[in-house]
Coordinates of C-alpha atoms in Angstrom, one line a residue:
Chain A
E181 CA 0.0 0.0 0.0
A182 CA 1.2 3.5 -0.8
G183 CA 2.4 5.6 2.2
V184 CA 1.8 9.2 3.1
A185 CA 3.0 11.4 0.4
Q186 CA 4.3 14.9 1.1
S187 CA 5.8 17.6 -1.2
P188 CA 8.0 19.4 -1.5
R189 CA 10.8 17.7 0.4
Y190 CA 12.7 20.9 0.9
K191 CA 11.9 24.5 0.7
I192 CA 13.9 27.7 1.3
I193 CA 12.1 31.0 1.5
E194 CA 12.8 34.5 2.7
K195 CA 11.0 35.8 5.8
R196 CA 7.6 37.4 5.0
Q197 CA 7.2 35.2 2.0
S198 CA 4.4 32.6 1.8
V199 CA 4.8 28.8 1.4
A200 CA 2.4 25.8 1.0
F201 CA 2.9 22.2 1.8
W202 CA 0.9 19.3 0.4
C203 CA 0.0 16.0 1.9
N204 CA -1.8 12.9 0.4
P205 CA -2.7 10.5 3.2
I206 CA -3.0 6.7 3.0
S207 CA -6.2 5.8 1.1
G208 CA -9.1 5.3 3.4
H209 CA -7.5 7.0 6.4
A210 CA -10.1 9.4 7.9
T211 CA -7.7 11.2 10.3
L212 CA -5.0 13.5 9.1
Y213 CA -2.4 15.3 11.3
W214 CA 0.0 18.1 10.6
Y215 CA 3.0 18.4 13.0
Q216 CA 5.8 20.9 13.3
Q217 CA 9.1 19.5 14.4
I218 CA 11.9 21.9 15.3
L219 CA 15.4 20.4 15.2
G220 CA 16.1 18.4 18.3
Q221 CA 12.5 18.5 19.6
G222 CA 9.4 16.3 19.5
P223 CA 6.7 16.8 16.9
K224 CA 4.2 19.5 17.9
L225 CA 0.7 18.9 16.8
L226 CA -0.6 21.8 14.7
I227 CA -3.9 20.6 13.4
Q228 CA -6.0 17.4 13.2
F229 CA -8.7 16.6 10.6
Q230 CA -11.3 14.0 10.8
N231 CA -12.4 13.5 7.2
N232 CA -12.7 17.2 6.0
G233 CA -13.6 18.7 9.4
V234 CA -11.2 20.2 11.9
V235 CA -11.0 18.3 15.2
D236 CA -8.4 20.4 16.8
D237 CA -6.3 23.4 15.8
S238 CA -5.5 24.9 19.2
Q239 CA -1.8 24.9 18.5
L240 CA -2.0 26.4 15.0
P241 CA -0.8 30.1 14.9
K242 CA -3.9 31.2 13.0
D243 CA -2.6 34.7 12.3
R244 CA -0.1 33.1 9.8
F245 CA -0.9 29.4 9.4
S246 CA -3.9 27.9 7.6
A247 CA -4.8 24.4 6.6
E248 CA -7.5 22.7 4.7
R249 CA -8.5 19.2 3.7
L250 CA -10.8 19.4 0.8
K251 CA -13.1 16.3 0.1
G252 CA -11.5 14.6 3.1
V253 CA -8.5 13.4 1.2
D254 CA -5.5 15.7 0.4
S255 CA -4.5 18.5 2.7
T256 CA -2.6 21.7 2.3
L257 CA -0.8 23.7 5.0
K258 CA 0.1 27.3 4.3
I259 CA 2.2 29.8 6.1
Q260 CA 1.8 33.5 5.2
P261 CA 3.9 35.5 6.1
A262 CA 6.8 33.2 7.2
K263 CA 9.0 34.1 10.1
L264 CA 12.5 32.8 10.9
E265 CA 11.1 30.7 13.8
D266 CA 9.0 28.7 11.3
S267 CA 12.1 26.9 10.2
A268 CA 11.3 23.3 10.9
V269 CA 10.3 20.0 9.4
Y270 CA 6.5 19.8 8.8
L271 CA 5.2 16.3 9.1
C272 CA 2.0 15.0 7.8
A273 CA 0.5 11.8 9.3
S274 CA -2.7 9.8 8.8
S275 CA -4.5 7.0 10.6
S276 CA -7.7 5.0 10.4
R277 CA -10.3 5.2 13.2
G278 CA -9.6 3.5 16.4
L279 CA -7.6 4.1 19.6
D280 CA -5.1 1.4 18.8
T281 CA -4.2 2.4 15.2
E282 CA -0.8 3.9 14.7
A283 CA -0.3 7.1 12.7
F284 CA 1.7 6.7 9.5
F285 CA 4.0 9.5 8.7
G286 CA 5.2 11.1 5.5
Q287 CA 8.9 12.0 4.9
G288 CA 8.2 15.6 5.9
T289 CA 9.0 18.9 4.3
R290 CA 12.1 20.7 5.6
L291 CA 11.4 24.5 5.6
T292 CA 14.2 27.0 6.0
V293 CA 13.3 30.6 6.4
V294 CA 16.2 33.0 5.8
Chain B
A285 CA 0.9 20.8 31.5
Q286 CA 2.9 18.4 29.4
K287 CA 1.0 15.3 28.5
I288 CA 4.1 13.2 27.8
T289 CA 7.3 13.5 29.6
Q290 CA 10.6 11.9 28.6
T291 CA 13.2 12.8 31.2
Q292 CA 16.3 11.4 29.4
P293 CA 17.5 13.8 26.7
G294 CA 20.2 11.3 25.8
M295 CA 21.2 7.8 26.6
F296 CA 24.2 5.6 25.8
V297 CA 24.2 1.8 25.7
Q298 CA 26.8 -0.8 24.7
E299 CA 26.0 -2.9 21.8
K300 CA 24.2 -6.2 22.7
E301 CA 23.1 -4.8 26.1
A302 CA 19.5 -3.9 27.0
V303 CA 18.3 -0.3 27.6
T304 CA 15.2 1.3 29.0
L305 CA 13.8 4.6 27.8
D306 CA 11.5 6.3 30.2
C307 CA 8.1 7.8 29.4
T308 CA 5.5 9.2 31.8
Y309 CA 2.1 10.6 30.7
D310 CA -0.7 12.6 32.1
T311 CA -4.4 11.9 31.4
S312 CA -7.7 11.6 33.2
D313 CA -9.2 9.7 30.3
P314 CA -9.7 6.0 31.3
S315 CA -9.3 4.9 27.6
Y316 CA -6.1 5.8 25.8
G317 CA -3.3 4.3 23.8
L318 CA 0.5 4.7 24.1
F319 CA 2.9 4.5 21.2
W320 CA 6.6 4.5 20.7
Y321 CA 8.2 5.7 17.5
K322 CA 11.8 5.7 16.3
Q323 CA 13.3 8.5 14.2
P324 CA 16.7 7.8 12.7
S325 CA 18.9 10.6 11.3
S326 CA 17.1 10.2 8.0
G327 CA 14.0 11.8 9.6
E328 CA 11.4 9.1 9.0
M329 CA 9.1 8.2 11.8
I330 CA 8.9 4.5 12.4
F331 CA 6.2 2.9 14.6
L332 CA 7.6 0.4 17.1
I333 CA 5.0 -0.7 19.6
Y334 CA 1.6 0.0 21.0
Q335 CA 0.0 -0.4 24.5
G336 CA -3.6 0.1 25.3
S337 CA -4.8 1.4 28.6
Y338 CA -7.0 -1.7 29.2
D339 CA -4.4 -4.2 28.0
Q340 CA -3.6 -6.7 30.8
Q341 CA -0.2 -7.7 29.5
N342 CA 2.8 -5.6 28.5
A343 CA 3.2 -5.3 24.8
T344 CA 6.1 -6.9 23.0
E345 CA 7.4 -6.7 19.4
G346 CA 10.6 -8.6 18.7
R347 CA 13.4 -6.9 20.6
Y348 CA 11.0 -4.1 21.9
S349 CA 8.9 -4.5 24.9
L350 CA 6.9 -2.0 26.9
N351 CA 7.0 -1.8 30.7
F352 CA 3.5 -0.5 31.4
Q353 CA 2.8 0.6 34.9
K354 CA -0.7 2.1 34.8
A355 CA -0.9 3.3 38.4
R356 CA 2.3 5.2 38.0
K357 CA 1.3 6.4 34.5
S358 CA 4.5 5.2 32.9
A359 CA 5.2 3.3 29.7
N360 CA 8.9 2.7 29.4
L361 CA 10.4 1.2 26.2
V362 CA 12.8 -1.7 26.7
I363 CA 15.2 -2.5 23.8
S364 CA 17.0 -5.8 24.3
A365 CA 20.2 -6.8 22.6
S366 CA 20.9 -3.3 21.3
Q367 CA 22.3 -2.9 17.8
L368 CA 24.2 -0.1 16.1
G369 CA 21.2 0.5 14.0
D370 CA 19.1 1.4 17.1
S371 CA 20.9 4.7 17.4
A372 CA 18.1 7.2 16.8
M373 CA 15.6 9.5 18.5
Y374 CA 12.8 7.7 20.3
F375 CA 9.5 9.3 20.9
C376 CA 6.6 8.3 23.2
A377 CA 3.1 9.4 22.1
M378 CA -0.4 9.1 23.5
R379 CA -3.8 9.1 21.9
E380 CA -6.8 9.7 24.2
S381 CA -10.4 8.7 23.4
R382 CA -11.7 12.1 24.7
P383 CA -8.9 14.5 25.3
L384 CA -10.0 17.4 27.5
D385 CA -7.9 19.9 25.6
G386 CA -8.9 18.5 22.2
Q387 CA -5.3 17.7 21.5
N388 CA -4.9 14.1 20.3
F389 CA -1.9 12.0 19.4
V390 CA 0.7 14.1 21.1
F391 CA 4.4 13.4 21.4
G392 CA 7.0 13.7 24.1
P393 CA 10.3 15.6 23.6
G394 CA 12.2 12.4 22.8
T395 CA 15.3 10.6 23.9
R396 CA 18.4 10.3 21.7
L397 CA 19.8 6.8 22.0
S398 CA 23.4 6.2 21.0
V399 CA 24.6 2.6 20.8
L400 CA 28.3 2.2 21.3
P401 CA 30.3 -0.6 19.5

């Protein structure tokens, strides 16, 4: 089965520019997560979707970050305008329903803001 | 408050020896699941092992086992017979059935394990 696909793998932008990341979860997975992982730290949950609805976005900096999951499949995470502290790896993960189902992760997008 | 605490930023272990990585968690939800992931330097997140809050026995998967102490809210990962390829970051994560703060599937800060030849 195909895994979680993310693109691009790497992105370098200047501060105040905008950037978008794309994620295609595993087919049939209802739950989709976006995490921000700063170097040397654990993944921080930004937003969780259940199908195309937002379950939790309490940690998403909504003044600059936005995310959507149209038709309950692909998802896009956008940052506008970017700040230096947004430099991180952005991980997308998906899982099926159930407390005991693990989340499958994509390879991530490494963002560098200069 | 941190939901997941991993108090060991770094650990060293000799090849072929066993090592325990600590994880404590905080929840008032009676139904939850605990997960361990491995993240090598390549950056991929690899699922290792799962323990459910109602599971009577400790989970095991090959060389990985979970020392689950529910009353102490700890879920330590034990790696037996360490190999050089075990050198990586290890993350403990929790999924609650009804998280009070809405945050689900949260991760701890991680432990960097280095296996010495």
